[in-house]
Each structure stands twice: as C-alpha cells, then as structure tokens.
PDB file of C-alpha atoms and ligand atoms in Angstrom:
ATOM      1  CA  UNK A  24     295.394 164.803-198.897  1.00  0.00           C
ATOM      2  CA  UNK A  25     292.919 164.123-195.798  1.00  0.00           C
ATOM      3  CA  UNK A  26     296.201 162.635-194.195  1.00  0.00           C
ATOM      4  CA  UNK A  27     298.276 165.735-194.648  1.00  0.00           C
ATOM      5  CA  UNK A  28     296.020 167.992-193.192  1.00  0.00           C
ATOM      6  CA  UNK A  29     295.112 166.023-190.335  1.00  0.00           C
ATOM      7  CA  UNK A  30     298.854 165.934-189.774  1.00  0.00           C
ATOM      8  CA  UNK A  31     299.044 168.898-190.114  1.00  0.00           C
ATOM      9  CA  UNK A  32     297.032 170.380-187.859  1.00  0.00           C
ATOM     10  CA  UNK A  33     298.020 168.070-185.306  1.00  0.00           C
ATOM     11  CA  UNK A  34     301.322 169.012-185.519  1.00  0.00           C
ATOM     12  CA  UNK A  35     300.125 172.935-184.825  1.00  0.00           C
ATOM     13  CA  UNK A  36     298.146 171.835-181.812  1.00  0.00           C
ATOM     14  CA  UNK A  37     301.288 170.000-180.646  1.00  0.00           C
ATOM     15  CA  UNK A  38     303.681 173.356-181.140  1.00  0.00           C
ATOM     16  CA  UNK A  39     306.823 173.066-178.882  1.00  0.00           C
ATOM     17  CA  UNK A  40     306.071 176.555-176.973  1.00  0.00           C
ATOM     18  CA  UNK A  41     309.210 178.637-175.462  1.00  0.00           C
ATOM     19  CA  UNK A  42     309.658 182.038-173.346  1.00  0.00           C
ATOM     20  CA  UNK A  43     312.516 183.891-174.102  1.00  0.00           C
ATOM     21  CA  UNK A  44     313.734 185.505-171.255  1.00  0.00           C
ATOM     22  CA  UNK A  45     316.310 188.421-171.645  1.00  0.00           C
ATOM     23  CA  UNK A  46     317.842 192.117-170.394  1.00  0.00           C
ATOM     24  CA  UNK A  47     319.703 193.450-173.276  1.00  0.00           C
ATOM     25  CA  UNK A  48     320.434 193.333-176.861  1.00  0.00           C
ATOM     26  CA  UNK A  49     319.286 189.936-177.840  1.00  0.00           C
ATOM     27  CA  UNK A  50     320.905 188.933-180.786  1.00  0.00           C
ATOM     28  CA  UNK A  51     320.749 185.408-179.556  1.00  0.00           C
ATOM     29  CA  UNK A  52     316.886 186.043-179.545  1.00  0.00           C
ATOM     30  CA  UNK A  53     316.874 187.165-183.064  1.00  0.00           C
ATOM     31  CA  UNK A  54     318.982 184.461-184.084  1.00  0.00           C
ATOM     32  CA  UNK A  55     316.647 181.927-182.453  1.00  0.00           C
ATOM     33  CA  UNK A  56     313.200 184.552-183.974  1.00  0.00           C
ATOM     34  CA  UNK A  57     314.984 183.880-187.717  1.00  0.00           C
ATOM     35  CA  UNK A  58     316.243 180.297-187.318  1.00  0.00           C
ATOM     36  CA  UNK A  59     314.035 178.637-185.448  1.00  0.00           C
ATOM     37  CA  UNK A  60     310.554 180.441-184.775  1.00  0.00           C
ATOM     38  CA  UNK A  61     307.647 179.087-186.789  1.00  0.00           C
ATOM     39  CA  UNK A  62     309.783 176.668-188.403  1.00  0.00           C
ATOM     40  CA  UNK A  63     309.547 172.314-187.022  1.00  0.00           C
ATOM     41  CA  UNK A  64     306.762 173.129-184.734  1.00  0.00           C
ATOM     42  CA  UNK A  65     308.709 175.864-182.480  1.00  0.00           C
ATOM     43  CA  UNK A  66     306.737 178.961-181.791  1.00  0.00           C
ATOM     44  CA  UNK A  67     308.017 181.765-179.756  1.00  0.00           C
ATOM     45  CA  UNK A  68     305.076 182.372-177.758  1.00  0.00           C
ATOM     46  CA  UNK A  69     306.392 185.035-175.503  1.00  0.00           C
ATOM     47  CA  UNK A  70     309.696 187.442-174.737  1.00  0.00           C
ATOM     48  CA  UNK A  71     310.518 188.961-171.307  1.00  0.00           C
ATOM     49  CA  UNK A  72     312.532 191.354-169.625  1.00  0.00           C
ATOM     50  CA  UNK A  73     313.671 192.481-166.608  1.00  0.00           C
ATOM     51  CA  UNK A  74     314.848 195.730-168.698  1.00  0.00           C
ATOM     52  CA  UNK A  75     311.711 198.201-170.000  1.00  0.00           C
ATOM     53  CA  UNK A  76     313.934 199.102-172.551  1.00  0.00           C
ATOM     54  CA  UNK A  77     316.139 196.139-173.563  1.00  0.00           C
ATOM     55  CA  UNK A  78     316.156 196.222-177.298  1.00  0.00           C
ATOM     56  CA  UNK A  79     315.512 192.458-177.096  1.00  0.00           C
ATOM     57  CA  UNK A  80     311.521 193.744-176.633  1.00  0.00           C
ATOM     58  CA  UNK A  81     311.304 195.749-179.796  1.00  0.00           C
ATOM     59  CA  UNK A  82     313.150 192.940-181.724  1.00  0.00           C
ATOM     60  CA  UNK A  83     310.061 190.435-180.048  1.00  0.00           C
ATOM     61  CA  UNK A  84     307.702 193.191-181.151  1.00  0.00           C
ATOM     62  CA  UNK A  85     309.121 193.407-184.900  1.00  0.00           C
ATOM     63  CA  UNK A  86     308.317 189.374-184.985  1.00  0.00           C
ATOM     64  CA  UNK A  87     305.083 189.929-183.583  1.00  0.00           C
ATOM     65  CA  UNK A  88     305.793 188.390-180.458  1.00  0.00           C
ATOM     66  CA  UNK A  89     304.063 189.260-177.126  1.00  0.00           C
ATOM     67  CA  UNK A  90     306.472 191.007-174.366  1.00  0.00           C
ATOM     68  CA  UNK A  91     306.012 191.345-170.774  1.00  0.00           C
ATOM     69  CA  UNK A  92     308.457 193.370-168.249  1.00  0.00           C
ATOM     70  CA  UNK A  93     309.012 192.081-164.645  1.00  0.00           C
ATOM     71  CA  UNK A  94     311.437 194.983-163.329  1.00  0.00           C
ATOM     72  CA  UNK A  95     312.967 193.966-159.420  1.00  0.00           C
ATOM     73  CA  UNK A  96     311.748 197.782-158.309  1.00  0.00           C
ATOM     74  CA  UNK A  97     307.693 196.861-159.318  1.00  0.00           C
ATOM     75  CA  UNK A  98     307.930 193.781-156.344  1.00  0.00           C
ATOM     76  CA  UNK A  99     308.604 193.427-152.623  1.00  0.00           C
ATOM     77  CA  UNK A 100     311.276 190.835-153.601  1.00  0.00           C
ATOM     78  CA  UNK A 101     312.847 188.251-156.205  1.00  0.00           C
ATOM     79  CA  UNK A 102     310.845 185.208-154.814  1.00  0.00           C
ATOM     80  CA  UNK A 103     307.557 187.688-155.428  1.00  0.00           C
ATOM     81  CA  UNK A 104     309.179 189.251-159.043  1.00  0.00           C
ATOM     82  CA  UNK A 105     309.690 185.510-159.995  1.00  0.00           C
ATOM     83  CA  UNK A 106     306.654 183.678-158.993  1.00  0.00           C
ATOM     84  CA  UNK A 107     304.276 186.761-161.022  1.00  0.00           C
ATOM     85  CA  UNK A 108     306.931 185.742-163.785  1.00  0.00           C
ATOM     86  CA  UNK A 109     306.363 182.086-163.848  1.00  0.00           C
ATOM     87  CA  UNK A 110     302.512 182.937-163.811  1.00  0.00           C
ATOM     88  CA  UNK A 111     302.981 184.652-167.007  1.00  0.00           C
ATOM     89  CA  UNK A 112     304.867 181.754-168.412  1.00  0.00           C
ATOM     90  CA  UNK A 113     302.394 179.132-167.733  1.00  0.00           C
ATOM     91  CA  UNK A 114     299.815 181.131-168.597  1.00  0.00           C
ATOM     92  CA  UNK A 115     301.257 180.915-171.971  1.00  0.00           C
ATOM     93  CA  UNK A 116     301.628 176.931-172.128  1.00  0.00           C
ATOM     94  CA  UNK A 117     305.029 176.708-172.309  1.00  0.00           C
ATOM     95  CA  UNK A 118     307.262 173.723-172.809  1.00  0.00           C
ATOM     96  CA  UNK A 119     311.033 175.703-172.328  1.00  0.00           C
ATOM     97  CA  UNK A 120     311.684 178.835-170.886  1.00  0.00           C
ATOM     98  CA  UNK A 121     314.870 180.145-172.803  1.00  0.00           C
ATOM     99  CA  UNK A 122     317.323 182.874-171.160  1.00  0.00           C
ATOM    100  CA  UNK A 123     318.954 184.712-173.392  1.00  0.00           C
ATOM    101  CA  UNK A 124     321.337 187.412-171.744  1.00  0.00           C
ATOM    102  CA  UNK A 125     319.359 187.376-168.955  1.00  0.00           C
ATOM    103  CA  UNK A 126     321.292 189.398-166.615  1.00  0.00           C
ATOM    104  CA  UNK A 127     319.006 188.834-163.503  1.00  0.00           C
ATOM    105  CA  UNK A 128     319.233 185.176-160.871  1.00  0.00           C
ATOM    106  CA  UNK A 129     315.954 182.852-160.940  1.00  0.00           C
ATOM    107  CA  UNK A 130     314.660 182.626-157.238  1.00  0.00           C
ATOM    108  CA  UNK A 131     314.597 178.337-156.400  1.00  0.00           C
ATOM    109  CA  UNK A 132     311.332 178.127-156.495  1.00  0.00           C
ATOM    110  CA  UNK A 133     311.302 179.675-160.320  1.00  0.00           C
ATOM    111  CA  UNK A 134     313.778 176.793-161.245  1.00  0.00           C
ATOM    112  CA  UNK A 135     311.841 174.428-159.307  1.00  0.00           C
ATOM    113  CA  UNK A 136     308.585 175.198-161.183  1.00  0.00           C
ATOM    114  CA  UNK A 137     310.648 175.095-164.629  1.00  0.00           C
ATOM    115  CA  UNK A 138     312.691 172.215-162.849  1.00  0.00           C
ATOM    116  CA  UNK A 139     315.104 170.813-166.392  1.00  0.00           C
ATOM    117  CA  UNK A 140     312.316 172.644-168.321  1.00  0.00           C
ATOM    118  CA  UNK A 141     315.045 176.064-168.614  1.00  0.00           C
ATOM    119  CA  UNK A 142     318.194 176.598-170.651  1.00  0.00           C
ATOM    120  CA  UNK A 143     320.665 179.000-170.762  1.00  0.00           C
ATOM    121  CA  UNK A 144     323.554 179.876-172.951  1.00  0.00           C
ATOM    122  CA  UNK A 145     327.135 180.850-171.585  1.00  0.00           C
ATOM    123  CA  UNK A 146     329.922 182.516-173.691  1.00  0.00           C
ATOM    124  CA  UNK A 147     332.424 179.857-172.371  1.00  0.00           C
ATOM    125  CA  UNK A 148     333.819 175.858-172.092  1.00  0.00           C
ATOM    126  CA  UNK A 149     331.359 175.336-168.868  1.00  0.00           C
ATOM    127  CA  UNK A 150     332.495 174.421-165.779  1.00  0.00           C
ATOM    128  CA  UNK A 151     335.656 176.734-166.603  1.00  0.00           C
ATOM    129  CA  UNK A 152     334.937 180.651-166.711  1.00  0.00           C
ATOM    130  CA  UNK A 153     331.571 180.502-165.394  1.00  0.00           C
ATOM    131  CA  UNK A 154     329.510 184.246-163.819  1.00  0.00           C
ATOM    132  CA  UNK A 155     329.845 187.426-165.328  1.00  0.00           C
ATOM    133  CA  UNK A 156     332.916 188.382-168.206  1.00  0.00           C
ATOM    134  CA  UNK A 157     333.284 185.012-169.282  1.00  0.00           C
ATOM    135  CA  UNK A 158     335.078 186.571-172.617  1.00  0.00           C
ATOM    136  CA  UNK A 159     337.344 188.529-170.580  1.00  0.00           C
ATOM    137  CA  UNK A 160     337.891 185.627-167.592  1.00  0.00           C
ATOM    138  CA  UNK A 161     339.017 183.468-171.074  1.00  0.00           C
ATOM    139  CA  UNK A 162     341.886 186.420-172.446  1.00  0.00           C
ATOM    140  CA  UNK A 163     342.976 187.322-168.747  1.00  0.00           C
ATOM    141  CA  UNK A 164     343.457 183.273-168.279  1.00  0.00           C
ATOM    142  CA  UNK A 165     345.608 183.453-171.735  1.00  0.00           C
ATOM    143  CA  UNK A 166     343.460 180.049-172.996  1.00  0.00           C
ATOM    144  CA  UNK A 167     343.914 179.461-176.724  1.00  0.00           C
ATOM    145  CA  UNK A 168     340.306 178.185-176.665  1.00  0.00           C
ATOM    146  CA  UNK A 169     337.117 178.868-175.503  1.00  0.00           C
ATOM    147  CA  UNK A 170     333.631 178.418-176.436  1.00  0.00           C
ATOM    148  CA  UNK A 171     330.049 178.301-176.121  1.00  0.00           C
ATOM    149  CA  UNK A 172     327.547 176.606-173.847  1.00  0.00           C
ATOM    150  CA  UNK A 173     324.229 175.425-173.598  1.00  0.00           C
ATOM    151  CA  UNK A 174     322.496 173.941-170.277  1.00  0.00           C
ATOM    152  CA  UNK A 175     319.947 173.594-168.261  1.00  0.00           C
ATOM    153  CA  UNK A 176     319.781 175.936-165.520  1.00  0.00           C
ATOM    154  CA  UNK A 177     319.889 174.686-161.678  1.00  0.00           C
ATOM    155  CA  UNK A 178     320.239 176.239-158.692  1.00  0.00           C
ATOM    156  CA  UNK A 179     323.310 177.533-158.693  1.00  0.00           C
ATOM    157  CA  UNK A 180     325.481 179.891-161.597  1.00  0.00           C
ATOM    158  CA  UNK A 181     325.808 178.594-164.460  1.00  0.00           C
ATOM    159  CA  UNK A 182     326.233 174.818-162.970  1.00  0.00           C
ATOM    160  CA  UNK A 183     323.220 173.024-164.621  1.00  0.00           C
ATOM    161  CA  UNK A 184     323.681 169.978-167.128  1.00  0.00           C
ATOM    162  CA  UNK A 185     325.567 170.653-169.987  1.00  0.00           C
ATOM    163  CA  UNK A 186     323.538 169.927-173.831  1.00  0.00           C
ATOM    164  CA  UNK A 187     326.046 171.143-176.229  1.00  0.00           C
ATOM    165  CA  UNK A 188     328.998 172.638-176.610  1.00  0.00           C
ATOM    166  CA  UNK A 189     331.152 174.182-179.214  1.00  0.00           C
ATOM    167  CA  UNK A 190     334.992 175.383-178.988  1.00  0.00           C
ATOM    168  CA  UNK A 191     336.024 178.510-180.357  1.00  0.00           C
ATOM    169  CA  UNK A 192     339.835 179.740-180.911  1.00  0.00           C
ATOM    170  CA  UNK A 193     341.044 182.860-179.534  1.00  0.00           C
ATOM    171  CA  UNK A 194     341.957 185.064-182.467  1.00  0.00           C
ATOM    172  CA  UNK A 195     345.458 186.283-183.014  1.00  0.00           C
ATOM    173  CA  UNK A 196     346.261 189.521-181.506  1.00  0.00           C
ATOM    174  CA  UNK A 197     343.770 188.069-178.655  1.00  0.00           C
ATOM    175  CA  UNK A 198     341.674 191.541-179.544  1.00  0.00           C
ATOM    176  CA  UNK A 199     338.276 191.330-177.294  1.00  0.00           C
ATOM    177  CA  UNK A 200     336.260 192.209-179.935  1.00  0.00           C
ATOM    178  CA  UNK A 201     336.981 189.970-182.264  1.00  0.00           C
ATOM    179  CA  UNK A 202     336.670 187.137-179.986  1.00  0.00           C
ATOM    180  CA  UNK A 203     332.915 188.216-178.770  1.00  0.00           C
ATOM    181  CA  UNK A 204     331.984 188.706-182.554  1.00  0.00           C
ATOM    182  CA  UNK A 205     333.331 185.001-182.976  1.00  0.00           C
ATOM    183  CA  UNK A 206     331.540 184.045-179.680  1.00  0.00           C
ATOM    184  CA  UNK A 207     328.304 185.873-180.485  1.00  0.00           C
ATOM    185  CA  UNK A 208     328.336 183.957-184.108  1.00  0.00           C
ATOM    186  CA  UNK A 209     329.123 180.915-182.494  1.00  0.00           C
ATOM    187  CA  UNK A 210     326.267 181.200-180.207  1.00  0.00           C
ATOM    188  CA  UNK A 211     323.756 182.430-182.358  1.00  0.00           C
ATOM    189  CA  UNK A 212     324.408 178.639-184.376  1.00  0.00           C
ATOM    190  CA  UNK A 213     324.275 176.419-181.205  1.00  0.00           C
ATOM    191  CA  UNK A 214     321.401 177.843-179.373  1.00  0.00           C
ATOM    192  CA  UNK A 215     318.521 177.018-181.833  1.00  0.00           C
ATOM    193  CA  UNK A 216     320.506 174.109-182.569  1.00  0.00           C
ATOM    194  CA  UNK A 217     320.031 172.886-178.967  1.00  0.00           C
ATOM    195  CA  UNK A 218     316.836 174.667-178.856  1.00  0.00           C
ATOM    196  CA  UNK A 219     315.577 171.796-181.985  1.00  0.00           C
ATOM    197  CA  UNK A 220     317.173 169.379-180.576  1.00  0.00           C
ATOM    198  CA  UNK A 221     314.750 169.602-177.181  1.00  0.00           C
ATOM    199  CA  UNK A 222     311.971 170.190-179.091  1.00  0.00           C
ATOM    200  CA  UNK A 223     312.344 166.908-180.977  1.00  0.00           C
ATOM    201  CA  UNK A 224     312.738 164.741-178.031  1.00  0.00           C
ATOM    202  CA  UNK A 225     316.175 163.682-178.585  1.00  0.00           C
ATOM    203  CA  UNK A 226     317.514 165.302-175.258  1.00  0.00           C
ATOM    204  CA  UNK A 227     316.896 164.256-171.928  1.00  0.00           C
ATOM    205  CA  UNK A 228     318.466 163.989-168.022  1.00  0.00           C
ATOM    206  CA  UNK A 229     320.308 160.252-167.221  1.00  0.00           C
ATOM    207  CA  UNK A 230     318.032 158.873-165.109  1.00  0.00           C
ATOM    208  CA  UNK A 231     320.973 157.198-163.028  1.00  0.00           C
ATOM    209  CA  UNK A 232     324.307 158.650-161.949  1.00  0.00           C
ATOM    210  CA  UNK A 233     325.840 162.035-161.318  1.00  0.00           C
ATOM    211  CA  UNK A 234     323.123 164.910-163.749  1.00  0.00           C
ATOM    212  CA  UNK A 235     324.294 164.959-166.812  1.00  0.00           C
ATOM    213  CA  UNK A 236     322.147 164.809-170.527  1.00  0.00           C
ATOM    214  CA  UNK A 237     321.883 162.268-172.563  1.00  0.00           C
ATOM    215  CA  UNK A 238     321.320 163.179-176.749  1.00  0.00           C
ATOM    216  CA  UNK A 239     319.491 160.673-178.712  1.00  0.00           C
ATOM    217  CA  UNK A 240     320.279 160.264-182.059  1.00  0.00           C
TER     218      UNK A 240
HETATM  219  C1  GRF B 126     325.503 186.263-174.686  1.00  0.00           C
HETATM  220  O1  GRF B 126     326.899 186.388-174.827  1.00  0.00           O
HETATM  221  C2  GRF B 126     325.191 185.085-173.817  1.00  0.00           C
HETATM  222  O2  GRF B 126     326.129 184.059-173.895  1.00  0.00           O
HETATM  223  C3  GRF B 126     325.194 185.673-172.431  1.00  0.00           C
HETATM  224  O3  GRF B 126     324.669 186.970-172.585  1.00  0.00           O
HETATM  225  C4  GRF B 126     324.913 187.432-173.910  1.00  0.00           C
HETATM  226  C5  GRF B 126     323.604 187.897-174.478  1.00  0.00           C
HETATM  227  O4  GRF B 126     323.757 188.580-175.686  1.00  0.00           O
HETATM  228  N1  GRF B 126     324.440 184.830-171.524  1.00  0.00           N
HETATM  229  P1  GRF B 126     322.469 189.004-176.538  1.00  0.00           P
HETATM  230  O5  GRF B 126     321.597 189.870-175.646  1.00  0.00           O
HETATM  231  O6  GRF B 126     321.762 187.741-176.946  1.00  0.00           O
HETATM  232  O7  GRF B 126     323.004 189.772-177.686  1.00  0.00           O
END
C-alpha cells in the first residue's frame, strides 16, 4: 500500500509536461486533450495561439487548460514574438512543445531553445508534399496514397526527423473532403500515439549518421 502511493506520487512529480501550440480549429488538440491528457503521466500544461480567437483556446479552456496568445502585431518582430513565447513555455516546465495547426514559422533561436524537444504533425508522406495544401498538393499530384506525419521540427519546413508515419488511400471519386476527414482521423490516432511514445522514452535521435529517430521497443 505504502509502495503504491509512493509510486504514485512519484510518478505525478515526474509528469511528462507539453505546450500545445496552435492557430485554428484544433481537433488534433482535442484528440490529444481526450486521448492522452491526464492519462500515463502526460499533462497538458499549457495551449497557445498566435490566433485570439482560434477555437483551439476555448477547446483548452473547456479542459481546464491555461491559454496564452502571442499575436505577430503585439511585437517588434518574430525573433522578439518567439523568444516572449519560449519564456512562457519554460516557465511552465515543459518537456515537448507540440504544434498542432500552427500556421505561424518558429524563429531559429525558438527551435534552438526547444532543439529535438518540438514535434509537429503534417497531413502528408514527408519529404513528399511538404508547406501549405498538403491535401490538395496529394489530389493535384494524382497519388493513390498519402498520409500522415509526425516529426521533430528543425530549421527548415517541415524537414525535421521523421517519428511515425501512417499511409492513407485516396478515396474513390478523389473528393477533397473525404480525403481530409480520412486525414484528420488518421491524424488524430498517430499524434498522441507518437506523443506516448516520447513520453515513455522509447524515441530518440541516432547519435551517428545522417538525423534520423530511432524507436525503442
Ligand atoms: C492538420 O491537418 C495538421 O496536419 C496541420 O494543420 C491541421 C490542423 O488541424 N499541420 P486542427 O487545427 O488540429 O484541426
């Protein structure tokens, strides 16, 4: 019994701590807020936006999540928007800062600071389709398949180390919106899957060769 608890509240003190960073809708942050939040030792310990009004804030809200908003217009520049951003974050002791349709570029020295400590999620088969419209790069291309993403972010867009990956088929008909509800579905699995996968150790950067991750069973 004396075990238990002790374990327990070790494991609370030990809480695998992520930012969600996003500028729009943020179903991928719900799915991550039902999923994943609370759950294995993964608290959501803050949401932010770019966006006053992304809907993604009132969904953080709902959980009972703190928000913050870092709009472009309230700062001299992106370097000065980011670094009051990444004082929020660590403020917050976090272990992964999470973008989640976050529709704004991370200044260097914001990735530096996070440096393989930020994912992101991409509605394509990374390195193909990368940038904006990846769901409409994939049906103008005429692929059969596409997919999902999940990597760390770097430097440049959407060219960090790839975690995980999942393929998704084009429907018949090759109607857009069935293929982003399919995509959208798709991602709302793999993210906290990637997201638990992190926060139990079992992912980390080869530490010889070109980048890439290595997952630990
Ligand atoms: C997702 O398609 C994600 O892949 C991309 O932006 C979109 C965000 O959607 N990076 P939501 O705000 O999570 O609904």
């Amino acid at each position: 019994m004396w075990l238990l608890r002790a374990l327990r509240e070790d494991a609370s003190v030990s809480a695998f701590r992520i930012v969600v960073l996003a500028s729009g809708s943020g179903t991928n942050l719900q799915a991550i807020l039902d999923r994943l939040h609370g759950r294995d030792g993964v608290e959501v310990v803050g949401v932010a936006s770019d966006k006053p009004r992304a809907q993604a804030l009132e969904r953080a809200q709902g959980a009972g999540v703190e928000t913050a908003v870092f709009p472009r217009g309230d700062y001299a520049d992106r370097t000065a928007r980011d670094a009051a951003m990444a004082g929020w974050i660590e403020s917050r002791g976090v272990n992964l800062v999470v973008l989640a349709g976050y529709m704004q570029l991370l200044s260097d020295e914001f990735v530096a600071r996070f440096r393989n400590r930020i994912v992101n999620i991409h509605p394509a088969l990374l390195p193909t389709f990368p940038g904006l419209d990846a769901i409409g790069q994939a049906l103008a291309a005429g692929v059969d398949v596409t997919g999902v993403t999940v990597h760390f972010v770097d430097e440049g867009v959407d060219t960090g180390p790839v975690i995980l990956q999942r393929e998704v088929a084009v429907p018949a008909g090759r109607d857009r919106e069935a293929l982003e509800a399919v995509v959208h579905a798709t991602e709302h699995e793999l993210y906290p899957e990637a997201i638990r996968m992190i926060a139990e150790g079992r992912v980390r950067i080869a530490e010889s060769g070109p980048v890439s991750v290595v997952i630990d069973e």
